[in-house]
Coordinates of C-alpha atoms in Angstrom, one line a residue:
M1 CA -3.2 35.9 -74.3
R2 CA -3.2 32.7 -76.3
R3 CA 0.3 32.0 -75.0
R4 CA -1.0 32.4 -71.4
H5 CA -3.9 30.1 -72.1
R6 CA -1.5 27.5 -73.5
A7 CA 0.7 27.8 -70.4
I8 CA -2.3 27.5 -68.1
G9 CA -3.5 24.4 -70.0
I10 CA -0.1 22.8 -69.8
S11 CA 0.3 23.5 -66.1
F12 CA -3.2 22.1 -65.5
L13 CA -2.3 19.0 -67.4
L14 CA 1.0 18.5 -65.4
V15 CA -0.2 19.6 -62.0
V16 CA -3.8 18.3 -61.9
L17 CA -4.7 15.9 -64.7
L18 CA -1.5 13.8 -64.8
P19 CA -1.3 13.3 -61.0
A20 CA -5.0 12.5 -60.9
L21 CA -4.5 9.9 -63.6
V22 CA -1.5 8.4 -61.8
S23 CA -3.6 8.3 -58.6
A24 CA -6.5 6.6 -60.4
A25 CA -4.2 4.0 -61.9
Y26 CA -2.7 3.3 -58.4
L27 CA -6.1 3.1 -56.7
W28 CA -7.7 0.7 -59.3
L29 CA -4.7 -1.3 -60.4
V30 CA -2.3 -1.4 -57.4
A31 CA -4.2 -0.7 -54.1
A32 CA -5.4 -3.9 -52.5
D33 CA -9.0 -4.3 -51.4
Q34 CA -9.8 -3.9 -47.8
Y35 CA -12.5 -5.7 -45.9
E36 CA -14.4 -4.3 -42.9
S37 CA -15.4 -5.9 -39.6
R38 CA -17.5 -4.1 -37.1
F39 CA -18.5 -4.7 -33.6
G40 CA -20.2 -2.7 -30.9
F41 CA -20.5 -2.9 -27.1
S42 CA -21.1 -1.0 -23.9
V43 CA -19.9 -1.4 -20.3
R44 CA -22.7 -2.3 -17.9
K45 CA -22.7 -2.4 -14.1
E46 CA -24.4 -5.2 -12.1
Q47 CA -25.8 -4.1 -8.8
T48 CA -27.0 -6.8 -6.3
Q49 CA -29.9 -5.6 -4.1
S50 CA -30.8 -6.3 -0.5
A51 CA -30.6 -9.7 1.1
V52 CA -34.4 -10.2 0.7
E53 CA -34.1 -9.4 -3.0
I54 CA -31.1 -11.7 -3.3
L55 CA -33.2 -14.6 -1.9
G56 CA -35.9 -13.7 -4.4
G57 CA -33.3 -13.8 -7.2
I58 CA -33.7 -10.1 -8.1
T59 CA -30.7 -8.4 -9.6
E60 CA -30.5 -5.0 -11.1
F61 CA -28.5 -4.2 -14.2
S62 CA -27.6 -0.6 -14.2
G63 CA -26.8 1.7 -17.2
S64 CA -23.5 2.0 -18.8
S65 CA -20.4 3.2 -16.9
T66 CA -19.2 6.4 -18.6
S67 CA -15.8 6.4 -17.0
D68 CA -15.2 2.8 -18.2
T69 CA -16.3 3.5 -21.8
D70 CA -14.1 6.6 -21.8
F71 CA -11.2 4.5 -20.7
L72 CA -11.9 1.8 -23.4
N73 CA -12.3 4.4 -26.0
K74 CA -8.7 5.5 -25.4
Y75 CA -7.4 2.1 -24.6
I76 CA -8.5 0.6 -27.9
R77 CA -6.6 3.4 -29.7
G78 CA -3.5 3.1 -27.5
R79 CA -0.2 1.3 -27.8
Q80 CA -0.9 -1.4 -25.2
M81 CA -3.9 -2.7 -27.3
V82 CA -1.6 -2.7 -30.4
Q83 CA 1.0 -4.7 -28.6
V84 CA -1.5 -7.2 -27.2
V85 CA -3.1 -7.8 -30.6
D86 CA 0.3 -7.9 -32.3
R87 CA 1.5 -10.6 -29.9
E88 CA -1.6 -12.7 -30.6
L89 CA -2.0 -12.3 -34.3
D90 CA 1.3 -10.8 -35.7
L91 CA -0.1 -7.6 -37.3
S92 CA 2.9 -7.4 -39.6
S93 CA 1.9 -10.6 -41.4
I94 CA -1.7 -9.3 -41.7
Y95 CA -1.0 -5.7 -43.0
Q96 CA 2.2 -6.0 -45.0
R97 CA 1.5 -6.2 -48.8
Q98 CA 4.1 -6.2 -51.5
G99 CA 3.7 -3.5 -54.1
D100 CA 1.2 -1.3 -52.1
P101 CA 3.3 1.1 -50.1
V102 CA 0.4 3.5 -49.5
F103 CA -2.2 1.3 -47.9
S104 CA 0.1 -1.5 -46.4
L105 CA 2.4 -1.5 -43.4
A106 CA 6.1 -1.1 -44.1
S107 CA 8.2 -4.2 -43.7
D108 CA 10.7 -2.4 -41.4
A109 CA 7.9 -0.7 -39.3
S110 CA 8.8 0.2 -35.7
I111 CA 6.3 0.1 -32.9
E112 CA 5.6 3.8 -33.4
D113 CA 4.9 3.1 -37.1
L114 CA 2.6 0.2 -36.2
E115 CA 0.8 2.5 -33.7
A116 CA 0.3 5.1 -36.4
Y117 CA -0.9 2.5 -38.9
W118 CA -3.3 1.1 -36.3
S119 CA -5.1 4.5 -36.2
R120 CA -5.7 4.1 -40.0
V121 CA -7.2 0.6 -39.9
V122 CA -9.0 0.7 -36.5
T123 CA -11.6 3.4 -36.0
V124 CA -13.5 3.9 -32.8
F125 CA -17.0 5.6 -32.9
Y126 CA -18.0 6.6 -29.3
D127 CA -21.4 7.9 -28.3
S128 CA -20.7 9.5 -24.9
S129 CA -24.4 10.2 -24.3
D130 CA -25.4 6.5 -24.4
G131 CA -22.0 5.0 -23.5
L132 CA -21.9 3.0 -26.7
I133 CA -18.7 2.1 -28.6
E134 CA -18.6 0.8 -32.1
V135 CA -15.3 -0.3 -33.7
R136 CA -14.4 -0.6 -37.3
V137 CA -11.5 -2.8 -38.3
L138 CA -10.0 -2.9 -41.8
A139 CA -7.8 -5.7 -43.3
F140 CA -6.8 -7.1 -46.7
D141 CA -9.0 -10.1 -46.2
A142 CA -12.3 -10.6 -44.4
A143 CA -11.1 -13.3 -42.0
S144 CA -8.2 -11.2 -40.8
A145 CA -10.4 -8.2 -40.2
Q146 CA -12.7 -10.3 -38.1
S147 CA -9.8 -11.9 -36.2
V148 CA -8.4 -8.5 -35.3
A149 CA -11.9 -7.3 -34.2
Q150 CA -12.3 -10.4 -32.1
A151 CA -8.9 -9.9 -30.5
I152 CA -9.8 -6.2 -29.7
L153 CA -13.1 -7.3 -28.1
A154 CA -11.5 -10.0 -26.1
E155 CA -8.8 -7.7 -24.7
S156 CA -11.4 -5.0 -23.9
S157 CA -13.4 -7.6 -22.0
R158 CA -10.3 -8.8 -20.1
M159 CA -9.4 -5.2 -19.2
I160 CA -12.9 -4.6 -17.8
N161 CA -12.7 -7.8 -15.8
E162 CA -9.3 -6.6 -14.5
L163 CA -10.8 -3.2 -13.5
T164 CA -13.6 -5.0 -11.7
A165 CA -11.1 -7.1 -9.8
I166 CA -9.1 -4.1 -8.8
A167 CA -12.3 -2.2 -7.7
R168 CA -13.4 -5.3 -5.6
S169 CA -9.9 -5.6 -4.1
D170 CA -9.9 -1.9 -3.1
V171 CA -13.3 -2.3 -1.4
T172 CA -12.5 -5.5 0.5
R173 CA -8.8 -4.9 1.2
Y174 CA -9.2 -3.0 4.5
A175 CA -12.0 -5.3 5.8
K176 CA -9.9 -8.4 4.9
D177 CA -7.0 -7.0 6.8
E178 CA -9.2 -6.4 9.8
L179 CA -10.6 -9.9 9.6
D180 CA -7.1 -11.4 9.4
R181 CA -6.0 -9.4 12.5
A182 CA -9.1 -10.6 14.3
V183 CA -8.5 -14.2 13.4
D184 CA -4.9 -14.0 14.6
Q185 CA -6.0 -12.3 17.8
L186 CA -8.6 -15.0 18.4
K187 CA -6.1 -17.8 17.7
T188 CA -3.6 -16.2 20.1
A189 CA -6.2 -15.9 22.9
R190 CA -7.3 -19.5 22.5
Q191 CA -3.8 -20.7 22.4
T192 CA -2.8 -18.7 25.5
L193 CA -5.8 -20.1 27.5
T194 CA -5.0 -23.6 26.3
E195 CA -1.4 -23.3 27.5
F196 CA -2.7 -22.0 30.9
R197 CA -4.9 -25.0 31.3
S198 CA -2.1 -27.4 30.2
T199 CA 0.3 -25.8 32.7
T200 CA -2.0 -25.6 35.7
Q201 CA -3.9 -28.8 34.9
I202 CA -7.0 -26.7 35.7
V203 CA -9.7 -26.4 33.1
D204 CA -11.8 -23.8 35.0
P205 CA -10.7 -22.4 38.4
A206 CA -14.2 -21.5 39.3
A207 CA -15.4 -25.1 38.8
D208 CA -12.3 -26.3 40.7
I209 CA -13.1 -24.1 43.6
E210 CA -16.7 -25.3 43.6
G211 CA -15.5 -28.9 43.7
R212 CA -13.2 -28.1 46.6
M213 CA -16.0 -26.4 48.5
G214 CA -18.1 -29.5 48.0
I215 CA -15.3 -31.6 49.6
L216 CA -15.0 -29.1 52.5
N217 CA -18.7 -29.2 53.1
S218 CA -18.7 -33.0 53.1
L219 CA -15.9 -33.0 55.7
Q220 CA -17.7 -30.4 57.8
S221 CA -20.8 -32.6 57.7
A222 CA -18.8 -35.7 58.6
L223 CA -17.1 -33.8 61.5
A224 CA -20.5 -32.8 62.9
T225 CA -21.7 -36.4 62.7
S226 CA -18.6 -37.7 64.5
L227 CA -18.9 -35.1 67.3
V228 CA -22.5 -36.1 67.9
D229 CA -21.4 -39.7 68.0
L230 CA -18.7 -38.9 70.5
D231 CA -21.2 -37.1 72.7
L232 CA -23.5 -40.1 72.7
L233 CA -20.7 -42.5 73.5
L234 CA -19.5 -40.3 76.4
K235 CA -23.0 -40.3 77.9
N236 CA -23.8 -43.9 77.5
T237 CA -20.5 -45.8 77.8
S238 CA -17.5 -45.8 80.0
P239 CA -14.5 -43.6 79.2
S240 CA -12.4 -46.7 78.4
D241 CA -14.7 -47.8 75.6
P242 CA -12.6 -48.4 72.4
R243 CA -15.3 -46.8 70.3
I244 CA -14.6 -43.5 72.0
I245 CA -10.9 -43.7 71.0
Q246 CA -11.9 -44.5 67.4
T247 CA -14.3 -41.7 67.2
R248 CA -11.8 -39.2 68.6
Q249 CA -9.2 -40.4 66.1
R250 CA -11.8 -40.0 63.3
I251 CA -12.6 -36.5 64.5
A252 CA -8.9 -35.6 64.6
A253 CA -8.4 -37.0 61.1
I254 CA -11.4 -35.0 59.7
E255 CA -10.2 -31.8 61.4
Q256 CA -6.7 -32.2 59.8
R257 CA -8.3 -32.8 56.4
I258 CA -10.4 -29.7 56.8
Q259 CA -7.3 -27.7 57.7
D260 CA -5.5 -29.1 54.7
E261 CA -8.4 -28.2 52.3
R262 CA -8.6 -24.7 53.7
A263 CA -4.9 -24.3 53.2
S264 CA -5.2 -25.4 49.6
F265 CA -7.3 -22.4 48.8
S266 CA -4.3 -20.1 49.3
T267 CA -1.9 -22.3 47.4
S268 CA -2.6 -24.1 44.1
R269 CA -1.9 -27.7 43.4
T270 CA 0.5 -26.8 40.6
K271 CA 4.2 -27.7 40.6
D272 CA 5.2 -24.1 41.3
E273 CA 2.6 -23.8 44.1
I274 CA 1.3 -20.5 42.7
P275 CA -1.2 -18.8 45.0
Y276 CA -4.7 -19.8 43.9
S277 CA -6.0 -16.3 43.9
K278 CA -3.3 -15.4 41.4
L279 CA -4.3 -18.3 39.2
V280 CA -8.0 -17.2 39.3
G281 CA -7.0 -13.7 38.4
E282 CA -4.9 -14.8 35.5
Y283 CA -7.6 -17.1 34.2
E284 CA -10.2 -14.4 34.4
A285 CA -7.9 -12.1 32.5
L286 CA -7.3 -14.7 29.8
H287 CA -11.0 -15.5 29.6
V288 CA -11.8 -11.8 29.1
D289 CA -9.2 -11.6 26.4
L290 CA -10.8 -14.6 24.7
E291 CA -14.3 -13.1 24.9
F292 CA -13.1 -9.8 23.5
A293 CA -11.3 -11.6 20.6
E294 CA -14.4 -13.6 19.8
K295 CA -16.6 -10.4 19.7
N296 CA -13.9 -8.6 17.7
Y297 CA -13.9 -11.6 15.2
V298 CA -17.6 -11.5 14.9
A299 CA -17.6 -7.8 14.2
A300 CA -14.7 -8.2 11.7
L301 CA -16.5 -11.0 9.9
T302 CA -19.7 -9.0 9.6
G303 CA -17.7 -6.1 8.2
Y304 CA -16.0 -8.3 5.7
E305 CA -19.3 -9.8 4.6
S306 CA -20.6 -6.3 4.2
A307 CA -17.6 -5.3 2.2
L308 CA -18.1 -8.3 -0.1
A309 CA -21.6 -7.2 -0.7
D310 CA -20.4 -3.7 -1.6
A311 CA -17.7 -5.2 -3.8
Q312 CA -20.4 -7.2 -5.6
K313 CA -21.9 -3.9 -6.6
Q314 CA -18.7 -3.0 -8.4
S315 CA -19.3 -5.8 -11.0
R316 CA -18.9 -4.6 -14.5
Y317 CA -19.1 -6.5 -17.8
L318 CA -18.9 -5.9 -21.5
A319 CA -22.3 -6.1 -23.2
T320 CA -21.8 -6.8 -26.9
Y321 CA -24.7 -5.6 -29.1
V322 CA -22.9 -6.3 -32.4
A323 CA -20.5 -9.3 -32.6
P324 CA -17.5 -8.9 -34.9
T325 CA -18.9 -9.2 -38.5
L326 CA -17.4 -11.2 -41.4
A327 CA -17.6 -9.1 -44.6
E328 CA -18.5 -10.7 -48.0
T329 CA -17.4 -7.8 -50.2
A330 CA -14.6 -5.2 -49.9
K331 CA -15.8 -1.6 -49.3
Y332 CA -12.4 0.0 -48.9
P333 CA -10.4 1.8 -50.1
R334 CA -13.2 4.1 -51.4
R335 CA -11.5 4.8 -54.6
G336 CA -14.0 7.2 -56.1
I337 CA -14.0 9.4 -53.0
L338 CA -10.3 9.3 -52.7
L339 CA -9.8 10.2 -56.4
A340 CA -12.3 13.1 -56.1
M341 CA -10.5 14.4 -53.0
I342 CA -7.1 14.1 -54.7
A343 CA -8.3 15.8 -57.9
G344 CA -10.1 18.5 -55.9
F345 CA -7.0 19.4 -53.7
L346 CA -4.8 19.4 -56.8
A347 CA -7.1 21.6 -58.7
L348 CA -7.5 24.0 -55.8
G349 CA -3.7 24.2 -55.3
W350 CA -3.2 24.7 -59.0
A351 CA -5.8 27.4 -59.2
I352 CA -4.3 29.3 -56.2
A353 CA -0.8 29.0 -57.6
V354 CA -1.9 30.3 -61.1
L355 CA -3.8 33.2 -59.6
I356 CA -0.8 34.2 -57.4
Y357 CA 1.7 33.8 -60.3
Y358 CA -0.3 35.9 -62.8
S359 CA -1.3 38.5 -60.2
I360 CA 2.4 39.1 -59.4
R361 CA 3.3 39.1 -63.1
D362 CA 0.6 41.5 -64.1
R363 CA 1.8 44.0 -61.4
R364 CA 5.2 44.3 -62.9

């Protein structure tokens, strides 16, 4: 029995006490101090109200966006965040320490090793009920811990801004495409009408017809006056009176001009002598196209402005309630807790092994 007790004591010394002493020596003599930097934030949505409220300067800030905080919770832990911060700060230079292989980053660490180490020095505490995220960053000096925390916060803010831009783009993309098509249609309609006017030298066929009718009415009035003058001359003078000849010549000239003006209504004054009725029809068709394009443009512009208002409601921003802190004293590694855990697991494993060994031995 005494021999068994001696064996148990020796095994306890070798399996539990000696490794615990080695661990204690490493923790207090070799392991470097680690400083903590903390920051906290939530993602908020900004919702613009109606036009009346906008004029009054009223803006509503809604609660946190759960989907965005869920995304950031995973994004901060992910490889992309590691790569972004590494490019900015060179994580290897921050976390590599000579003589401390347990708590420092290996000199030949790959991106996978760096990602695994990141989960050890960056801890995310996420309250899904309130949408609050708090991040703890550890480093071997306080300034480095704060720098890493600031880089994480800046990248998180940039990502939220990018998500906001994507959401706004998705909301306004269709309306912007419709507006662009309406603008092109309006430009085409105006250009076509301008080319028509340039080719025909007619600004408005309706106004041109009205002007020609005015000329024709004036000629008709002059013809009537000349006929009356001729009748008076025939009654009061001899047939050989020169004034009768002049009046008849004037009447003939007016009648010819009237015929010419009437003929011009069927044929335009353009070089190609296109029928005037066809020109009027073409102008009316172009004018209708222009009116339709203008109305379509107004509708598309209204839709785009409405889409912009909806996009404004997609605004999100990072609300920081705790800025990255700068530690004055090192809190990590928690040597006492780590040593107690190591000793406890060693003792538990030793006790189980001893019980199993002597249980098997006693059965023989």
